[in-house]
Coordinates of C-alpha atoms in Angstrom, one line a residue:
X3 CA -62.2 -37.9 -5.5
X4 CA -65.0 -35.3 -5.1
X5 CA -67.3 -34.1 -7.6
X6 CA -64.9 -31.2 -8.1
X7 CA -62.2 -32.5 -9.0
X8 CA -64.2 -34.7 -11.8
X9 CA -65.5 -31.9 -13.3
X10 CA -62.0 -30.4 -13.3
X11 CA -60.3 -33.3 -14.9
X12 CA -62.7 -34.3 -17.7
X13 CA -62.6 -30.3 -18.7
X14 CA -58.5 -30.7 -18.4
X15 CA -58.0 -33.9 -19.8
X16 CA -60.4 -32.3 -23.0
X17 CA -57.7 -29.6 -23.4
X18 CA -55.0 -32.0 -23.8
X19 CA -56.6 -34.1 -26.2
X20 CA -57.5 -30.9 -27.9
X21 CA -54.2 -29.9 -28.0
X22 CA -52.8 -33.5 -29.4
X23 CA -55.3 -32.8 -32.2
X24 CA -54.0 -30.1 -33.1
X25 CA -50.1 -31.1 -32.8
X26 CA -50.8 -34.0 -34.7
X27 CA -52.3 -32.5 -37.7
X28 CA -49.2 -30.1 -37.8
X29 CA -47.3 -32.5 -37.7
X30 CA -48.3 -32.8 -41.1
X31 CA -46.6 -30.0 -42.4
X32 CA -48.4 -29.3 -45.8
X33 CA -50.1 -32.5 -46.4
X34 CA -49.9 -36.6 -46.7
X35 CA -49.5 -35.6 -50.7
X36 CA -46.5 -33.4 -50.3
X37 CA -45.1 -35.8 -47.5
X38 CA -45.9 -38.6 -50.5
X39 CA -43.9 -36.6 -53.8
X40 CA -40.8 -35.9 -51.1
X41 CA -40.7 -39.4 -51.1
X42 CA -41.1 -40.4 -54.8
X43 CA -37.8 -37.4 -55.1
X44 CA -35.8 -40.6 -52.8
X45 CA -35.9 -38.1 -49.9
X46 CA -37.4 -38.2 -46.2
X47 CA -39.1 -35.2 -45.0
X48 CA -38.0 -32.9 -42.2
X49 CA -39.6 -34.9 -39.2
X50 CA -38.2 -38.3 -40.7
X51 CA -34.9 -36.7 -40.9
X52 CA -35.0 -35.3 -37.1
X53 CA -35.9 -39.1 -36.0
X54 CA -33.5 -41.0 -38.2
X55 CA -30.2 -38.8 -36.7
X56 CA -31.7 -38.7 -32.9
X57 CA -30.6 -41.6 -30.4
X58 CA -34.7 -42.7 -30.5
X59 CA -34.1 -43.7 -26.5
X60 CA -33.4 -40.3 -24.5
X61 CA -36.0 -37.7 -24.7
X62 CA -36.9 -35.0 -27.7
X63 CA -38.5 -31.9 -27.0
X64 CA -40.0 -29.7 -30.0
X65 CA -39.8 -26.3 -29.8
X66 CA -42.3 -24.4 -31.9
X67 CA -44.6 -26.9 -32.4
X68 CA -47.6 -24.9 -33.1
X69 CA -45.4 -22.1 -34.4
X70 CA -47.2 -20.1 -37.4
X71 CA -51.1 -21.5 -36.0
X72 CA -53.6 -20.2 -37.9
X73 CA -51.4 -17.2 -39.3
X74 CA -50.4 -16.7 -43.3
X75 CA -54.1 -18.0 -44.0
X76 CA -54.4 -15.7 -46.5
X77 CA -51.3 -17.2 -48.1
X78 CA -52.5 -21.2 -47.5
X79 CA -50.3 -21.1 -43.6
X80 CA -47.6 -21.9 -42.7
X81 CA -47.6 -25.1 -40.3
X82 CA -45.1 -25.3 -37.8
X83 CA -43.6 -22.3 -39.0
X84 CA -42.0 -23.9 -41.9
X85 CA -39.1 -25.9 -40.1
X86 CA -38.8 -28.5 -37.1
X87 CA -37.1 -27.7 -34.2
X88 CA -36.0 -31.0 -32.0
X89 CA -33.9 -30.6 -28.7
X90 CA -32.2 -34.3 -28.6
X91 CA -29.3 -35.9 -28.2
X92 CA -26.8 -37.8 -30.8
X93 CA -24.6 -40.8 -28.9
X94 CA -25.8 -39.0 -26.1
X95 CA -24.6 -35.7 -27.0
X96 CA -26.8 -33.1 -26.3
X97 CA -27.9 -31.1 -29.5
X98 CA -30.6 -29.1 -30.9
X99 CA -31.4 -29.9 -34.7
X100 CA -33.1 -27.3 -36.7
X101 CA -34.4 -29.0 -40.8
X102 CA -36.7 -27.3 -43.2
X103 CA -39.8 -28.7 -44.0
X104 CA -39.9 -28.6 -47.8
X105 CA -43.9 -29.8 -47.9
X106 CA -44.9 -26.4 -46.7
X107 CA -44.1 -24.1 -49.4
X108 CA -41.0 -25.9 -50.7
X109 CA -39.2 -25.0 -47.4
X110 CA -39.5 -20.8 -47.8
X111 CA -39.3 -18.6 -45.0
X112 CA -41.9 -16.8 -43.7
X113 CA -41.6 -14.1 -41.0
X114 CA -42.5 -16.2 -38.1
X115 CA -40.0 -18.5 -40.4
X116 CA -37.3 -16.7 -39.0
X117 CA -38.1 -16.2 -36.0
X118 CA -38.4 -19.4 -34.9
X119 CA -34.4 -20.5 -36.3
X120 CA -33.4 -17.5 -34.6
X121 CA -35.3 -18.9 -31.5
X122 CA -33.2 -22.3 -32.6
X123 CA -29.7 -20.6 -32.4
X124 CA -30.9 -18.7 -28.9
X125 CA -31.1 -21.9 -27.3
X126 CA -27.8 -23.0 -28.5
X127 CA -26.3 -19.9 -27.8
X128 CA -27.2 -20.0 -23.9
X129 CA -26.8 -23.1 -23.1
X130 CA -23.7 -23.6 -25.1
X131 CA -24.9 -26.4 -27.6
X132 CA -24.0 -28.0 -30.9
X133 CA -27.1 -26.7 -33.5
X134 CA -27.5 -29.1 -36.9
X135 CA -29.0 -27.4 -39.8
X136 CA -30.9 -29.7 -42.3
X137 CA -31.6 -27.2 -45.0
X138 CA -33.9 -28.1 -47.6
X139 CA -35.3 -24.4 -48.3
X140 CA -36.4 -22.4 -51.4
X141 CA -36.0 -19.0 -49.6
X142 CA -37.4 -16.2 -48.7
X143 CA -41.0 -15.9 -49.2
X144 CA -41.2 -13.0 -52.1
X145 CA -44.8 -12.0 -51.2
X146 CA -43.9 -11.2 -48.0
X147 CA -40.3 -10.6 -48.1
X148 CA -41.1 -7.3 -46.4
X149 CA -41.6 -8.9 -43.5
X150 CA -38.5 -11.6 -43.4
X151 CA -35.6 -9.6 -45.1
X152 CA -34.3 -6.3 -43.3
X153 CA -34.7 -5.9 -40.4
X154 CA -32.6 -6.7 -37.1
X155 CA -34.7 -9.9 -35.5
X156 CA -35.0 -10.7 -39.8
X157 CA -33.6 -13.2 -42.1
X158 CA -29.9 -11.8 -41.9
X159 CA -29.8 -12.2 -38.2
X160 CA -29.1 -15.7 -38.6
X161 CA -25.9 -15.4 -41.1
X162 CA -24.4 -12.8 -38.0
X163 CA -25.2 -15.6 -35.7
X164 CA -23.8 -17.7 -37.7
X165 CA -20.7 -16.2 -37.1
X166 CA -20.8 -15.2 -33.5
X167 CA -21.9 -18.9 -32.3
X168 CA -18.3 -19.5 -34.7
X169 CA -16.0 -16.7 -32.3
X170 CA -17.9 -18.8 -29.0
X171 CA -17.0 -22.6 -30.3
X172 CA -20.3 -23.4 -30.9
X173 CA -20.5 -25.8 -33.2
X174 CA -22.4 -25.8 -36.4
X175 CA -23.0 -28.4 -38.6
X176 CA -25.2 -28.6 -41.8
X177 CA -26.7 -30.7 -44.4
X178 CA -28.0 -29.6 -47.5
X179 CA -30.8 -31.6 -48.4
X180 CA -32.5 -29.8 -51.1
X181 CA -33.0 -26.3 -52.6
X182 CA -30.5 -23.6 -50.7
X183 CA -30.6 -20.7 -52.5
X184 CA -29.5 -16.9 -52.6
X185 CA -28.7 -15.8 -48.6
X186 CA -29.7 -19.3 -47.7
X187 CA -26.8 -20.3 -49.8
X188 CA -24.7 -18.7 -46.8
X189 CA -25.9 -20.4 -43.9
X190 CA -24.6 -24.5 -44.5
X191 CA -20.7 -23.0 -45.7
X192 CA -20.7 -20.3 -42.2
X193 CA -21.2 -23.6 -40.7
X194 CA -18.0 -25.8 -39.0
X195 CA -18.3 -28.8 -41.4
X196 CA -21.3 -28.9 -44.2
X197 CA -22.6 -32.0 -46.3
X198 CA -24.9 -32.1 -49.5
X199 CA -26.4 -35.1 -51.0
X200 CA -25.9 -35.7 -54.7
X201 CA -28.9 -35.3 -57.2
X202 CA -31.4 -33.6 -54.3
X203 CA -29.1 -31.2 -52.8
X204 CA -28.2 -27.3 -54.5
X205 CA -26.4 -24.5 -53.3
X206 CA -26.2 -21.0 -55.2
X207 CA -27.2 -17.1 -54.9
X208 CA -29.0 -17.6 -57.9
X209 CA -31.0 -20.7 -60.0
X210 CA -30.6 -21.1 -63.7
X211 CA -33.9 -18.9 -64.7
X212 CA -32.1 -16.1 -62.4
X213 CA -28.7 -16.5 -64.4
X214 CA -30.2 -16.9 -67.5
X215 CA -32.0 -13.8 -67.1
X216 CA -29.7 -11.8 -65.0
X217 CA -26.3 -12.4 -67.3
X218 CA -27.6 -14.6 -70.4
X219 CA -26.2 -17.5 -69.5
X220 CA -28.0 -21.0 -70.2
X221 CA -27.0 -23.5 -67.0
X222 CA -28.6 -26.1 -65.0
X223 CA -29.2 -26.1 -61.6
X224 CA -27.1 -30.0 -61.1
X225 CA -24.1 -28.0 -63.1
X226 CA -24.6 -24.4 -61.4
X227 CA -25.0 -25.6 -57.8
X228 CA -25.2 -29.6 -57.1
X229 CA -23.4 -31.9 -55.1
X230 CA -20.9 -32.7 -58.0
X231 CA -19.6 -29.2 -58.4
X232 CA -19.6 -27.7 -54.5
X233 CA -17.6 -30.8 -53.6
X234 CA -15.4 -31.3 -55.9
X235 CA -14.9 -28.3 -58.3
X236 CA -15.7 -25.3 -55.9
X237 CA -14.4 -27.1 -52.9
X238 CA -17.9 -24.8 -51.0
X239 CA -19.1 -28.2 -49.3
X240 CA -17.0 -30.2 -47.5
X241 CA -18.6 -33.6 -47.8
X242 CA -21.3 -35.3 -50.5
X243 CA -23.8 -37.9 -49.5
X244 CA -25.6 -40.5 -51.7
X245 CA -28.7 -40.0 -50.0
X246 CA -30.4 -38.3 -47.0
X247 CA -29.7 -41.5 -44.7
X248 CA -25.5 -41.2 -45.3
X249 CA -25.9 -37.9 -44.5
X250 CA -27.0 -38.0 -41.5
X251 CA -25.1 -41.1 -40.8
X252 CA -21.8 -38.7 -41.5
X253 CA -23.5 -36.3 -38.9
X254 CA -24.2 -38.9 -36.0
X255 CA -19.8 -39.6 -36.6
X256 CA -19.1 -35.9 -36.3
X257 CA -20.5 -35.3 -33.4
X258 CA -19.6 -38.7 -31.8
X259 CA -16.0 -37.4 -31.7
X260 CA -17.3 -33.6 -30.5
X261 CA -15.1 -33.1 -27.2
X262 CA -16.7 -33.2 -23.6
X263 CA -18.6 -30.0 -22.6
X264 CA -17.8 -28.4 -19.8
X265 CA -20.3 -28.5 -17.8
X266 CA -22.1 -26.0 -15.1
X267 CA -22.4 -28.9 -12.1
X268 CA -26.0 -27.8 -11.3
X269 CA -27.1 -30.5 -8.2
X270 CA -28.7 -33.5 -8.8
X271 CA -29.4 -37.0 -7.0
X272 CA -31.0 -39.9 -7.6
X273 CA -35.2 -38.8 -9.0
X274 CA -37.8 -39.5 -6.7
X275 CA -41.4 -39.9 -8.0
X276 CA -43.2 -37.1 -6.9
X277 CA -45.3 -37.4 -3.5
X278 CA -48.9 -37.4 -6.0
X279 CA -49.9 -38.7 -9.0
X280 CA -48.5 -36.5 -11.6
X281 CA -51.9 -36.7 -13.5
X282 CA -54.0 -36.1 -10.7
X283 CA -53.1 -32.2 -11.9
X284 CA -56.0 -32.5 -14.4
X285 CA -58.1 -32.8 -11.2
X286 CA -56.9 -29.7 -9.0
X287 CA -57.0 -26.8 -12.3
X288 CA -60.3 -25.2 -12.2
X289 CA -62.2 -25.1 -14.5
X290 CA -63.7 -21.3 -13.9
X291 CA -60.3 -19.2 -13.8
X292 CA -62.0 -17.1 -11.3
X293 CA -62.3 -20.4 -8.9
X294 CA -59.1 -20.7 -6.0
X295 CA -57.0 -23.5 -5.8
X296 CA -54.3 -24.3 -3.7
X297 CA -50.9 -24.4 -5.4
X298 CA -49.6 -26.6 -3.0
X299 CA -51.3 -29.6 -4.3
X300 CA -50.1 -29.0 -7.4
X301 CA -46.4 -28.8 -6.6
X302 CA -46.7 -32.3 -4.7
X303 CA -48.0 -33.5 -8.6
X304 CA -44.4 -32.2 -9.5
X305 CA -41.4 -32.0 -7.1
X306 CA -40.0 -34.7 -5.7
X307 CA -41.4 -36.7 -3.1
X308 CA -40.3 -35.5 0.5
X309 CA -37.8 -32.2 -1.3
X310 CA -40.1 -29.1 -1.1
X311 CA -38.1 -27.0 2.0
X312 CA -40.2 -23.6 1.5
X313 CA -38.7 -20.1 2.1
X314 CA -40.7 -17.9 4.6
X315 CA -43.4 -19.7 4.7
X316 CA -45.1 -17.5 7.2
X317 CA -44.7 -14.4 5.4
X318 CA -45.9 -12.6 1.2
X319 CA -48.2 -15.8 1.6
X320 CA -48.9 -15.0 -2.2
X321 CA -46.3 -16.1 -3.4
X322 CA -44.8 -19.6 -3.2
X323 CA -40.6 -19.7 -2.8
X324 CA -39.0 -23.1 -1.5
X325 CA -36.1 -25.3 -2.4
X326 CA -36.5 -28.5 -4.7
X327 CA -36.2 -31.1 -6.5
X328 CA -37.8 -32.4 -10.0
X329 CA -36.3 -35.5 -11.4
X330 CA -33.4 -35.1 -9.0
X331 CA -32.3 -31.8 -10.1
X332 CA -32.0 -29.3 -7.0
X333 CA -34.5 -25.9 -8.8
X334 CA -35.8 -23.2 -6.6
X335 CA -39.3 -22.6 -7.2
X336 CA -41.5 -18.7 -7.0
X337 CA -45.1 -19.9 -7.6
X338 CA -48.0 -18.2 -7.8
X339 CA -50.9 -19.3 -4.8
X340 CA -54.4 -19.2 -5.9
X341 CA -56.2 -19.4 -2.9
X342 CA -57.1 -16.7 -0.3
X343 CA -54.5 -15.9 2.5
X344 CA -54.5 -13.9 5.8
X345 CA -50.7 -12.1 6.0
X346 CA -49.2 -11.5 9.0
X347 CA -51.6 -8.8 10.2
X348 CA -54.3 -10.6 9.4
X349 CA -56.1 -8.5 6.2
X350 CA -56.8 -11.5 4.1
X351 CA -55.4 -11.4 0.6
X352 CA -56.3 -12.6 -2.9
X353 CA -54.6 -15.7 -4.6
X354 CA -52.7 -14.5 -7.9
X355 CA -51.9 -11.0 -6.8
X356 CA -48.7 -10.1 -5.6
X357 CA -48.5 -7.6 -3.0
X358 CA -45.7 -6.2 -1.7
X359 CA -45.2 -8.4 0.5
X360 CA -44.6 -11.5 -1.6
X361 CA -42.7 -9.3 -3.8
X362 CA -40.0 -8.2 -1.5
X363 CA -39.8 -11.7 -0.2
X364 CA -39.6 -13.2 -4.1
X365 CA -37.0 -10.7 -4.8
X366 CA -34.7 -11.8 -1.6
X367 CA -35.3 -15.7 -2.7
X368 CA -34.0 -15.3 -6.0
X369 CA -31.0 -13.7 -5.6
X370 CA -30.0 -16.3 -2.3
X371 CA -30.8 -19.0 -5.2
X372 CA -28.0 -17.3 -7.3
X373 CA -26.5 -17.0 -4.4
X374 CA -26.4 -21.0 -4.4
X375 CA -26.1 -21.4 -8.4
X376 CA -30.0 -23.2 -8.4
X377 CA -31.7 -23.5 -11.6
X378 CA -35.6 -20.9 -10.9
X379 CA -38.7 -22.6 -11.7
X380 CA -41.5 -20.1 -11.7
X381 CA -44.5 -21.3 -12.5
X382 CA -47.4 -18.6 -12.8
X383 CA -51.1 -17.8 -12.5
X384 CA -50.9 -14.6 -11.9
X385 CA -53.5 -11.6 -12.3
X386 CA -51.0 -8.8 -12.1
X387 CA -49.6 -6.6 -9.1
X388 CA -52.2 -5.2 -6.1
X389 CA -53.4 -1.6 -7.1
X390 CA -55.5 1.1 -4.6
X391 CA -54.0 3.9 -2.5
X392 CA -53.4 1.3 0.0
X393 CA -51.0 -0.8 -2.4
X394 CA -49.4 2.9 -3.6
X395 CA -48.7 4.2 0.0
X396 CA -46.9 0.6 1.1
X397 CA -44.6 0.8 -2.0
X398 CA -46.1 -1.6 -4.0
X399 CA -44.4 -0.3 -7.3
X400 CA -40.9 0.1 -5.2
X401 CA -41.5 -3.8 -4.3
X402 CA -42.8 -5.3 -7.3
X403 CA -39.1 -2.8 -9.5
X404 CA -36.7 -5.1 -6.9
X405 CA -38.4 -8.1 -7.8
X406 CA -37.9 -7.5 -11.9
X407 CA -34.9 -6.1 -11.2
X408 CA -33.8 -10.0 -9.3
X409 CA -35.7 -12.0 -12.2
X410 CA -34.0 -9.5 -14.7
X411 CA -30.2 -9.9 -13.4
X412 CA -30.3 -13.6 -12.5
X413 CA -27.6 -15.6 -13.9
X414 CA -28.5 -19.7 -13.2
X415 CA -30.7 -20.9 -15.4
X416 CA -34.9 -19.6 -15.2
X417 CA -37.7 -22.3 -16.3
X418 CA -41.1 -20.6 -16.5
X419 CA -44.3 -22.4 -16.8
X420 CA -47.7 -21.0 -17.8
X421 CA -50.4 -22.4 -15.7
X422 CA -52.8 -20.4 -16.0
X423 CA -53.1 -16.4 -15.8
X424 CA -50.0 -14.0 -17.0
X425 CA -51.5 -10.8 -16.8
X426 CA -49.6 -7.5 -16.7
X427 CA -46.6 -7.2 -14.9
X428 CA -47.0 -9.9 -13.1
X429 CA -46.0 -11.5 -16.5
X430 CA -42.7 -9.8 -16.6
X431 CA -42.2 -10.2 -12.3
X432 CA -42.6 -14.0 -12.9
X433 CA -40.2 -14.4 -15.5
X434 CA -42.3 -13.3 -18.7
X435 CA -40.3 -13.9 -22.1
X436 CA -39.2 -10.7 -22.1
X437 CA -36.8 -12.0 -19.1
X438 CA -34.5 -14.6 -20.6
X439 CA -36.2 -18.0 -19.6
X440 CA -34.2 -20.8 -20.9
X441 CA -37.4 -22.3 -21.7
X442 CA -40.7 -21.1 -21.4
X443 CA -44.3 -23.4 -22.0
X444 CA -47.7 -22.6 -21.2
X445 CA -50.7 -25.2 -20.5
X446 CA -53.6 -25.5 -22.3
X447 CA -55.2 -23.8 -19.7
X448 CA -52.6 -20.5 -19.5
X449 CA -54.1 -16.9 -20.7
X450 CA -51.1 -14.5 -21.8
X451 CA -52.4 -11.1 -22.5
X452 CA -52.1 -6.9 -20.5
X453 CA -55.4 -8.1 -18.5
X454 CA -57.8 -10.7 -18.2
X455 CA -60.4 -11.0 -21.1
X456 CA -63.5 -9.7 -19.1
X457 CA -61.9 -6.4 -17.8
X458 CA -60.3 -5.7 -21.4
X459 CA -63.4 -6.0 -23.0
X460 CA -64.8 -3.9 -20.5
X461 CA -62.6 -1.2 -20.7
X462 CA -62.1 -1.4 -24.7
X463 CA -66.7 -1.5 -24.9
X464 CA -66.1 2.2 -22.6
X465 CA -63.6 3.3 -25.5
X466 CA -65.7 2.5 -28.4
X467 CA -69.2 3.9 -26.9
X468 CA -67.2 7.2 -26.1
X469 CA -66.1 6.8 -30.2
X470 CA -69.8 6.6 -31.0
X471 CA -71.7 9.0 -29.3
X472 CA -68.4 11.4 -30.1
X473 CA -70.0 10.7 -33.8
X474 CA -73.3 11.8 -32.5
X475 CA -75.1 8.0 -32.3
X476 CA -77.2 6.5 -29.6
X477 CA -76.2 3.4 -28.5
X478 CA -79.3 0.6 -27.2
X479 CA -79.1 -2.1 -25.1
X480 CA -79.0 -4.3 -28.1
X481 CA -75.7 -2.3 -29.9
X482 CA -73.9 -2.5 -27.0
X483 CA -74.7 -6.0 -26.3
X484 CA -73.0 -6.9 -29.7
X485 CA -69.9 -5.1 -29.3
X486 CA -69.3 -6.3 -26.1
X487 CA -69.0 -9.7 -28.2
X488 CA -67.1 -9.0 -30.5
X489 CA -64.2 -7.3 -28.7
X490 CA -64.8 -10.3 -26.3
X491 CA -64.5 -12.9 -28.9
X492 CA -60.8 -11.1 -30.5
X493 CA -59.7 -10.4 -27.8
X494 CA -60.3 -14.2 -26.3
X495 CA -58.5 -15.3 -29.5
X496 CA -55.7 -13.0 -28.4
X497 CA -55.5 -14.3 -24.8
X498 CA -55.5 -18.3 -25.9
X499 CA -52.2 -20.1 -25.5
X500 CA -52.4 -21.1 -29.5
X501 CA -52.2 -17.3 -30.0
X502 CA -48.8 -16.9 -27.7
X503 CA -47.0 -20.1 -29.4
X504 CA -48.0 -19.4 -33.0
X505 CA -46.0 -15.9 -32.5
X506 CA -43.1 -18.4 -29.9
X507 CA -44.2 -16.0 -27.2
X508 CA -43.8 -19.9 -25.3
X509 CA -41.8 -22.8 -26.6
X510 CA -44.1 -24.9 -26.0
X511 CA -48.2 -26.0 -25.2
X512 CA -47.6 -29.0 -22.9
X513 CA -49.4 -31.7 -21.3
X514 CA -49.0 -30.4 -17.7
X515 CA -47.8 -34.2 -16.9
X516 CA -45.1 -33.7 -19.4
X517 CA -43.9 -30.6 -17.3
X518 CA -41.0 -32.6 -14.7
X519 CA -40.3 -33.9 -18.3
X520 CA -39.1 -31.0 -20.0
X521 CA -37.5 -28.9 -16.7
X522 CA -35.4 -31.4 -16.3
X523 CA -34.4 -31.8 -20.1
X524 CA -33.7 -28.2 -19.5
X525 CA -31.9 -27.9 -16.5
X526 CA -29.8 -30.9 -18.1
X527 CA -29.3 -28.6 -21.6
X528 CA -28.1 -25.7 -19.3
X529 CA -26.3 -27.5 -17.1
X530 CA -23.3 -26.8 -20.2
X531 CA -22.7 -23.5 -19.4
X532 CA -21.4 -22.3 -16.1
X533 CA -23.5 -19.6 -15.3
X534 CA -21.8 -16.0 -14.9
X535 CA -21.3 -14.4 -11.5
X536 CA -24.8 -12.9 -10.3
X537 CA -24.6 -8.8 -10.0
X538 CA -28.4 -7.4 -9.0
X539 CA -27.7 -3.6 -9.9
X540 CA -28.8 -1.6 -7.4
X541 CA -32.2 -3.0 -5.0
X542 CA -34.3 -0.5 -3.7
X543 CA -35.1 -1.1 0.1

């Protein structure tokens, strides 16, 4: 290995180490003392409940572990958005589990909590898999109620989704393992089957204090809405469990009896290891994002050995398109090529930029993948579409629109991995979050923004200088330097993958060597829903 490889490897392993440290910290939720308080009440934590519920010999994927990262600091923070979401298996059956974390503000709902719950429901609906709710929440976080309660993508949408999933035939199971109050009480009752844990679980529209205030009635919470009340008297809940483990055992028995799903039948054969060790990827991605690298080498660490069949290899070279296998699954890959390449006319093309020929190639490839029923995998390291008079005269907007049209109307499952840059319309054309990838993950090397930090900072500096000049202020070199530093610092924070993960623009930041597992499990999840017929709409020629 050369010095450049070793330098890249050291840098990227450090980024992965920092990622692991962040994940270890958020896994503690509200902290060790609050975990101890839950144990003192005879309760398991959200993560302990999920670990007990899911098969421990099968893969698990956590969705949104870094949701809320760096947000709501003035309110004490909200690790993992106050809710833990995992994809896994129960008796071999793929499920998604949503568990309120009572160690974080008693499981109260922040805006990001609602968004994360809706994302979990979206995964269940997109892939037609059962969803399980482990409820332990004090309800809406009142200081932020205006950002949680009334809008279309707020708290109430969850109950609407409960009803829609029921119509779709998606199994929903809820266990009330702590508080379940106010509007949140509808979630378990709108599920297909519900459980409640004795002594620790409670369901009511208004707690004892509010009841006293509203109608003057003196009643304790257990009598008002405890397990015995809601199973033996009201009949609101279907099953009472003596403790957390008994409730979770009951859920496992329920899931074991669900009928087998209708499979999409995506093609899979015996997996093969990649031609190159997955760990080699650390040495391939450069320290400086302006440096070129060969995406073909990255693909060698990702796809099954000998499985890659390139499509239009000599045309539109800044995008690599081809069929391959990942963990045995047939996939159709669209990947940005970051080396400088020469096109068919002998012109040099900058890596990471989408040109007209690349967009045209990708659009047709995406359509053929849909025709064949092969899931799409997008590997993003894109700075955007080519600009300038030559590109405009060549119809770059038309060809870009063609690619966006194909991505938008694609009905096979799409999976997006942000390897490096994800800027501007390149993010859209390469199946960014707005284009409904089944799962979207980022490497620690990712950046997501309208443009790079360096470019944006210069533009913002010019705007700020013009504003100050209008006020009659002179800009000396030192003032200009400080302005640029402040702008750069703010923008760099916003293009970080952690900023994106905190807001659920991506489902997770992952160690690059975990990419094969994420894609494989993603296709396994998507295999529960056959694709709809493909209609690309009106494609310009």
